[in-house]
Coordinates of C-alpha atoms in Angstrom, one line a residue:
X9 CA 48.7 70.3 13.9
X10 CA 50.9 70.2 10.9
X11 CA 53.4 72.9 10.2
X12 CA 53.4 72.6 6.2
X13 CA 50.3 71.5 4.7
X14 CA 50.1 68.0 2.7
X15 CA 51.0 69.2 -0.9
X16 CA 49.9 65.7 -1.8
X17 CA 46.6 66.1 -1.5
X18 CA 46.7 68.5 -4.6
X19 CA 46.8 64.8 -6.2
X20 CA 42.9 65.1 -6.5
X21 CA 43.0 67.6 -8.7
X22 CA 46.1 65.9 -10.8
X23 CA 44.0 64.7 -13.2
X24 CA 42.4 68.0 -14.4
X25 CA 46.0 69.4 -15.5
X26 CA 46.4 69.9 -19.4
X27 CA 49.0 67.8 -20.9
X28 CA 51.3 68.8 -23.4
X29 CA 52.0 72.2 -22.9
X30 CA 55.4 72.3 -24.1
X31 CA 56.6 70.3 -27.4
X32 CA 60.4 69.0 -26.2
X33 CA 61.4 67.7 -23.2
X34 CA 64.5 71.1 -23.5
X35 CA 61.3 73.3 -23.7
X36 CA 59.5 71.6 -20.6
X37 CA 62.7 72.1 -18.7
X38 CA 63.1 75.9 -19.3
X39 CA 59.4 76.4 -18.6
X40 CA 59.5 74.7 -15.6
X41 CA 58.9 76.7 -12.1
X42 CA 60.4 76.9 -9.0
X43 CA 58.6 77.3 -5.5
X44 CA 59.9 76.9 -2.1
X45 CA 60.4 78.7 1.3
X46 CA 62.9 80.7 3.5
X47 CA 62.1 80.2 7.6
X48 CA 63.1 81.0 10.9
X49 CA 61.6 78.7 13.6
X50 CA 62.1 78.3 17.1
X51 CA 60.7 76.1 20.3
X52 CA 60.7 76.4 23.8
X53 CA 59.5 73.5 26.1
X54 CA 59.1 73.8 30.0
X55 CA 59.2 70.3 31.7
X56 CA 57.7 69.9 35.0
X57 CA 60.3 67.2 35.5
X58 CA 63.7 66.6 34.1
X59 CA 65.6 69.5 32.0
X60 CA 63.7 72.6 29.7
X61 CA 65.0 72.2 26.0
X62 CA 64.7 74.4 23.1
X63 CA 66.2 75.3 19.8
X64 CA 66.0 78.0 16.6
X65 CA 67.0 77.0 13.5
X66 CA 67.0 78.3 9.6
X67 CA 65.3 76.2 7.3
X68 CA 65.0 76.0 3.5
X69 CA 63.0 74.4 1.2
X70 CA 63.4 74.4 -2.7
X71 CA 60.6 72.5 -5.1
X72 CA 61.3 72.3 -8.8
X73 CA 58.5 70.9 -11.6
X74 CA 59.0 70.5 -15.1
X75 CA 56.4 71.0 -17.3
X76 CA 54.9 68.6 -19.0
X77 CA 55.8 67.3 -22.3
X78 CA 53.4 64.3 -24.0
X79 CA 51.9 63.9 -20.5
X80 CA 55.4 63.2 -18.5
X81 CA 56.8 65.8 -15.8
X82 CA 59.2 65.4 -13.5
X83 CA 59.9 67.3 -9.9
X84 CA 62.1 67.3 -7.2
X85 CA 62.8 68.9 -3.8
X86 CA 64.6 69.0 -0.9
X87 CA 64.7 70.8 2.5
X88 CA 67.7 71.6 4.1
X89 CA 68.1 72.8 8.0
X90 CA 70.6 74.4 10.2
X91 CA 71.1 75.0 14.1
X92 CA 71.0 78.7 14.9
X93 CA 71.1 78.5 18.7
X94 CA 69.9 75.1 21.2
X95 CA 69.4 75.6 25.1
X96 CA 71.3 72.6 25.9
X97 CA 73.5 70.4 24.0
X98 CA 72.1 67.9 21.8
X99 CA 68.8 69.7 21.6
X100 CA 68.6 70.2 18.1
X101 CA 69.7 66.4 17.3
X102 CA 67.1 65.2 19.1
X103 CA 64.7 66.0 16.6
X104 CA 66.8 67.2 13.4
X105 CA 68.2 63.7 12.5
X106 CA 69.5 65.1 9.6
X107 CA 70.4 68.7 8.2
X108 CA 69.5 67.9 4.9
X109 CA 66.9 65.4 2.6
X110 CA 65.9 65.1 -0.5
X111 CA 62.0 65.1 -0.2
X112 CA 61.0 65.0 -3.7
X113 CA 61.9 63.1 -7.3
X114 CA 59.2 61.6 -8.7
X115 CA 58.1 61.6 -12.6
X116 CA 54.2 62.3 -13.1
X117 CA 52.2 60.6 -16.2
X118 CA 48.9 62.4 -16.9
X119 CA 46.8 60.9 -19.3
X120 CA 42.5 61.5 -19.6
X121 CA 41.2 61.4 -16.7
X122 CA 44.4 59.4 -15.0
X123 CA 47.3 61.0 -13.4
X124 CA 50.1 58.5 -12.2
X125 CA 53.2 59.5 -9.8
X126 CA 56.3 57.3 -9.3
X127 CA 59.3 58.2 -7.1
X128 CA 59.7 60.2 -3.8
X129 CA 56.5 61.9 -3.0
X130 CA 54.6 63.7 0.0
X131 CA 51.5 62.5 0.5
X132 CA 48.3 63.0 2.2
X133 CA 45.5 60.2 3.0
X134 CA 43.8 59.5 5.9
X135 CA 46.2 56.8 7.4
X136 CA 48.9 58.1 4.9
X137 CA 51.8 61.2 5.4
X138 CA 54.8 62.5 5.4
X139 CA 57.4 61.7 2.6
X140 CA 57.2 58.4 0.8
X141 CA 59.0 56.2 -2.1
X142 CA 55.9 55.3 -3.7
X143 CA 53.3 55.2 -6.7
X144 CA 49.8 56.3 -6.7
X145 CA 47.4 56.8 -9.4
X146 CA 44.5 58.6 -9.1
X147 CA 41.7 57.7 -11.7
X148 CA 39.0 59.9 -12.5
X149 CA 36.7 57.6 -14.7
X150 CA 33.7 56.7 -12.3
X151 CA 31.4 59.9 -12.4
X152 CA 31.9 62.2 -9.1
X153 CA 34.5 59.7 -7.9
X154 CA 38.4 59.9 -7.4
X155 CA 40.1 56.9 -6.5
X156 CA 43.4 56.7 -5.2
X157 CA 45.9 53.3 -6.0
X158 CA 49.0 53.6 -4.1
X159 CA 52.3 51.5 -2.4
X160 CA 55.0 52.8 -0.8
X161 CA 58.3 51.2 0.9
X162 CA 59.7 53.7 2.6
X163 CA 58.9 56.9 4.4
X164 CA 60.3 59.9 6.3
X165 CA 58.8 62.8 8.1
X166 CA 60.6 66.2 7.1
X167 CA 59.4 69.5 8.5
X168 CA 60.5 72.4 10.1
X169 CA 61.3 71.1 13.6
X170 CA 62.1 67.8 12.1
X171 CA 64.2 66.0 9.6
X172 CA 64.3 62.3 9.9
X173 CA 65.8 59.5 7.7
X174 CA 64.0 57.4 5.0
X175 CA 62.6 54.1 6.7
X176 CA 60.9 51.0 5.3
X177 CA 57.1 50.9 6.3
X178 CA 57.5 47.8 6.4
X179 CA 59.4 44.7 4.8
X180 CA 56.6 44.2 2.1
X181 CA 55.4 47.9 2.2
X182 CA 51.9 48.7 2.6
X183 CA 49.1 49.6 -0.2
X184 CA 46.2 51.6 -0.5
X185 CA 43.0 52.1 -1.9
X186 CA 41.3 55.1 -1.2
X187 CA 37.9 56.7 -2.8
X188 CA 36.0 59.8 -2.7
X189 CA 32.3 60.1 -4.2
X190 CA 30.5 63.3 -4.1
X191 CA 27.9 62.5 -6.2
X192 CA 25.3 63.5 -3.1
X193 CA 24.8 67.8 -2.5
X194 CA 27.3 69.1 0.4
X195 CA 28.5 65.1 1.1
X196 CA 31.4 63.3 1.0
X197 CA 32.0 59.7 1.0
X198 CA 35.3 58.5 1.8
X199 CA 35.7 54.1 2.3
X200 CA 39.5 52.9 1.7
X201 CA 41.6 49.9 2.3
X202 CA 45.0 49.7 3.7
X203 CA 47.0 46.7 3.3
X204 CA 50.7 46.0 4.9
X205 CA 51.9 42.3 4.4
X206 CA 52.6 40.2 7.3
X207 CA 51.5 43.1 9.5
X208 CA 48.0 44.3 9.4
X209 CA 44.7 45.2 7.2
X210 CA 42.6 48.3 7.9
X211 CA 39.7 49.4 6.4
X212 CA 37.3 52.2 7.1
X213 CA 34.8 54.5 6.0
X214 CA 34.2 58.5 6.4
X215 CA 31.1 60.3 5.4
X216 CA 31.3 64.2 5.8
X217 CA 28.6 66.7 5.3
X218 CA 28.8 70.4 4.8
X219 CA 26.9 73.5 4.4
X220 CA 27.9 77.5 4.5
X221 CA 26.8 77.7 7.9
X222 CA 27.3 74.0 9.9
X223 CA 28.9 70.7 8.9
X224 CA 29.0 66.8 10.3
X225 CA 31.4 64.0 10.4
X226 CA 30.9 60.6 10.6
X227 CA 34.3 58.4 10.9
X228 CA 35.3 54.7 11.6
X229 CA 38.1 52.6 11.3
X230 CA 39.3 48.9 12.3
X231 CA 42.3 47.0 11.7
X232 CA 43.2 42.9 11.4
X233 CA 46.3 42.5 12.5
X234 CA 48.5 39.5 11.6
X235 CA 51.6 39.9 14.7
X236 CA 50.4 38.0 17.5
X237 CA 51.5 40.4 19.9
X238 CA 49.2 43.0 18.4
X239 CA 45.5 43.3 19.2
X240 CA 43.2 43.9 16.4
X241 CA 42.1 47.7 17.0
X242 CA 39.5 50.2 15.8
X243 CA 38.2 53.7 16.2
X244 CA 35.4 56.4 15.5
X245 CA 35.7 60.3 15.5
X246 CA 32.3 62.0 15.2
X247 CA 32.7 66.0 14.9
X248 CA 30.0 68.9 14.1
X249 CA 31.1 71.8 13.1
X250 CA 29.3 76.2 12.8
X251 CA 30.3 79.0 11.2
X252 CA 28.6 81.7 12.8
X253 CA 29.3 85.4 12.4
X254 CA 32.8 84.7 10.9
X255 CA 33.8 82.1 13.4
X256 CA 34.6 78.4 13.1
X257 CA 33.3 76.2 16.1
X258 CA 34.1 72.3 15.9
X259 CA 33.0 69.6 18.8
X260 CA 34.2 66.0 18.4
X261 CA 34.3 63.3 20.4
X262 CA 37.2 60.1 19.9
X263 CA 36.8 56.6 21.1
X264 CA 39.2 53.3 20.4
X265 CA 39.3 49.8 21.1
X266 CA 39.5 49.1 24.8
X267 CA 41.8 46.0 24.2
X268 CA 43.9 46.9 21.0
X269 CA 43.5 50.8 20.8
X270 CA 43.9 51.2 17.2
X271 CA 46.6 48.7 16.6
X272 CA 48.7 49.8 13.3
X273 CA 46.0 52.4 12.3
X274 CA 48.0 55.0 13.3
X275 CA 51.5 53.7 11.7
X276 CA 52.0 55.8 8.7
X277 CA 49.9 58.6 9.2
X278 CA 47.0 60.1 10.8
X279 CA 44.3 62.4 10.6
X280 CA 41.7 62.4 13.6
X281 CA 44.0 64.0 16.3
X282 CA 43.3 67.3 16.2
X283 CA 45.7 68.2 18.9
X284 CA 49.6 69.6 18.4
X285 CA 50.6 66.4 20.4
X286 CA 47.8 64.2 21.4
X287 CA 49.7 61.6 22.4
X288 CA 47.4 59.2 24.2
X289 CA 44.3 59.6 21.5
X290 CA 44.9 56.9 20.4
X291 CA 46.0 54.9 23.0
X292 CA 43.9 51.6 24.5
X293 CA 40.2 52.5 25.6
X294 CA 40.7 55.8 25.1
X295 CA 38.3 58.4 25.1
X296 CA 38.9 62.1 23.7
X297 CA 36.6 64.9 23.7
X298 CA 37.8 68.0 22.2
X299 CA 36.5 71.4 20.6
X300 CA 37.9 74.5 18.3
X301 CA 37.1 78.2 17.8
X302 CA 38.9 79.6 14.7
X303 CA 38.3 83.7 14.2
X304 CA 39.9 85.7 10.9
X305 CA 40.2 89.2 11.1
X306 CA 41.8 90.8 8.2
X307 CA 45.4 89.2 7.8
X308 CA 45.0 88.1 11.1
X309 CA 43.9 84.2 12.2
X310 CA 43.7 83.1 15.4
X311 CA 42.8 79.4 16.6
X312 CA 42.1 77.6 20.4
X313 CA 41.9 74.3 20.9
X314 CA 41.2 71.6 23.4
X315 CA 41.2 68.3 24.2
X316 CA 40.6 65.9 26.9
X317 CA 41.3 62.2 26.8
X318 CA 40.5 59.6 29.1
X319 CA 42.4 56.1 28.9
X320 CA 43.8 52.8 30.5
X321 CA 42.4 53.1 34.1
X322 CA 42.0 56.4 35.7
X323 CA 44.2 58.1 33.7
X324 CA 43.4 61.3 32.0
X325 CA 45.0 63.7 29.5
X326 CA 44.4 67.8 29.0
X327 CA 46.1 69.6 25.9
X328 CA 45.5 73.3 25.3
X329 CA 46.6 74.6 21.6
X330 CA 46.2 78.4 21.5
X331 CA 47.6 79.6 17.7
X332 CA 48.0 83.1 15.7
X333 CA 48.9 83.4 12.2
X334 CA 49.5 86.8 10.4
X335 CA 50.3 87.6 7.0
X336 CA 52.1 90.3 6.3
X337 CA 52.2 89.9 2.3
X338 CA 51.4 87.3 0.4
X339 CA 54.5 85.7 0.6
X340 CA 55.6 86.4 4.3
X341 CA 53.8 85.3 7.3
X342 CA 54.2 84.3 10.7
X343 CA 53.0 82.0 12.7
X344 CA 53.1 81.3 17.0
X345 CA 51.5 78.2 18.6
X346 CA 51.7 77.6 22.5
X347 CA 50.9 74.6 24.3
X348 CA 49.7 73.4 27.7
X349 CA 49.9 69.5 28.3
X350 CA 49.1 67.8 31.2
X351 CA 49.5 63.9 31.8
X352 CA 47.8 62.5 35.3
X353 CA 49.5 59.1 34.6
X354 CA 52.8 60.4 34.0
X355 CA 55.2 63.2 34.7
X356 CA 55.6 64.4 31.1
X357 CA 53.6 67.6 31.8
X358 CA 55.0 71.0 29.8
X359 CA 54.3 74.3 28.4
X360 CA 55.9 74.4 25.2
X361 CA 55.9 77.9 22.9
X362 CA 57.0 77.3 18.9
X363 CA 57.2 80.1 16.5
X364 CA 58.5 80.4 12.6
X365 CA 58.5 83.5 10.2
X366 CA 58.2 82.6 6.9
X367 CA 59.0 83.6 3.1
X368 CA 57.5 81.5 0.7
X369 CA 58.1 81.7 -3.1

């Protein structure tokens, strides 16, 4: 489960923004806006073997945009961390590589029914996350379609409980090509191409369908890869989804390759697991089943998930996710998430509790 959304995906909708709304670049500064977030979180994790760690720490996170003058704007961001407390020594390095990053600077060209974004940028695709050097162009021109052009070189994840340095995906980079029709009622058609020189090609295809009351998904991947010590891999997710009485049910069902896995599928992003850690779905010949309730009562939401994966040879996985939210206002909220994993192949089992309180702005 991710702990801040992928703003990125608001790169759908890039291409509907007016353009210039101020007449000088001094006037698109001063009417620019700020937005960010103030927050407190904190994890516990109880190993059954070796030592329990934990940590707290402060976090903040400061976007600014320009607006845009002639069709140009610019933004950046950054998100800063501190240790507030650690249950052991080094238990806060272990995850926060860095206290602070700057996770944003990119100049946006919008243009018709084109919107273009070069520099450091979040972003959100299916195989595709986290904080990249990059450029994308989304292109609006085929009726009910958005297509997505992107490369990137280098990439970071940055979070609350994480704040890791800016690596190359890979010598060459990877590309992307990624479509949406919805020229069909209540469906989606997602197909896209991923290409990473000297590494691998991936292609798949996603078709969603959803109504008020129920919804399907229908979703496959494979890759080709081009390391000789790396099988070719695929996978398929297929999910069905209710909303009954004001609650969300989902039931899905994971399989991958039983020689490769997924291969470099999973590399720069994912979005099938639909676990907090998950760690073998994707593994070789594995198998996940896994179902949801979500239930909102007033400012109130609360979430259970659970997964079971089978993979290599009589090996299993279970992973429990229970999760509350509450808002007290509309800018604070908090949020607590506990989880129960246990491994039959290994002795990584733990309970682990995380929790944040949040001001955004």
């Amino acid at each position: 489960m991710k702990k801040i959304s992928m703003v990125a995906s608001l790169l759908l909708l890039g291409s509907s923004v007016s353009m210039a709304d101020s007449a000088t670049v001094k006037e698109a500064f001063a009417n620019g806006k700020t937005s960010g977030d103030v927050t407190v979180y904190t994890e516990s994790k109880d190993l059954a073997v070796r030592t329990d760690t934990g940590f707290t720490t402060g976090s903040v996170g400061v976007t600014y945009e320009t607006d845009s003058v002639n069709g140009f704007s610019a933004k950046v961001g950054f998100r800063a961390n501190t240790e507030i407390t650690e249950k052991n020594d080094g238990d806060y390095k272990a995850t926060m590589t860095n206290s602070s990053a700057l996770t944003e600077a990119n100049i946006k060209y919008t243009y018709d029914k084109a919107t273009i974004i070069v520099g450091r940028q979040e972003i959100g695709l299916e195989w595709l996350g986290d904080y990249n050097d990059a450029a994308v162009a989304v292109l609006d021109y085929i009726p009910n379609t958005s297509l997505v052009i992107g490369y990137t070189n280098r990439q970071a994840e940055i979070d609350l409980d994480t704040n890791n340095s800016f690596t190359e995906t890979t010598k060459d980079g990877a590309y992307v090509v990624d479509a949406k029709f919805t020229g069909i009622e209540n469906v989606e058609l997602n197909p896209y191409y991923y290409s990473a020189p000297k590494v691998a090609d991936f292609y798949g295809f996603k078709a969603s369908y959803d109504v008020d009351m129920f919804g399907l998904t229908a979703h496959y991947a494979a890759s080709n890869e081009d390391v000789s010590t790396t099988k070719d891999g695929d996978i398929y997710n297929l999910e069905a989804r209710l909303n009954l009485a004001g609650i969300s049910f989902a039931l899905g069902y994971v399989a991958t390759d039983k020689d490769g896995g997924v291969g470099s599928i999973s590399a720069w992003g994912d979005s099938i697991n639909p676990m907090d850690d998950g760690t073998n779905v994707y593994g070789t010949d594995a198998k996940t089943t896994y179902g949801s309730i979500e239930y909102t009562i007033g400012s109130l939401g609360l979430s259970a998930l659970y997964s079971d994966t089978d993979y290599g040879t009589n090996s299993n996985t279970d992973e429990l996710n229970l999760i509350a939210n509450y808002s007290f206002t509309d800018e604070l909220s908090a949020n607590i998430t506990y989880v129960d994993y246990d491994d039959t192949a290994t002795s990584n089992d733990y309970d682990k509790i995380f929790a944040s309180v949040t001001y955004a702005f």
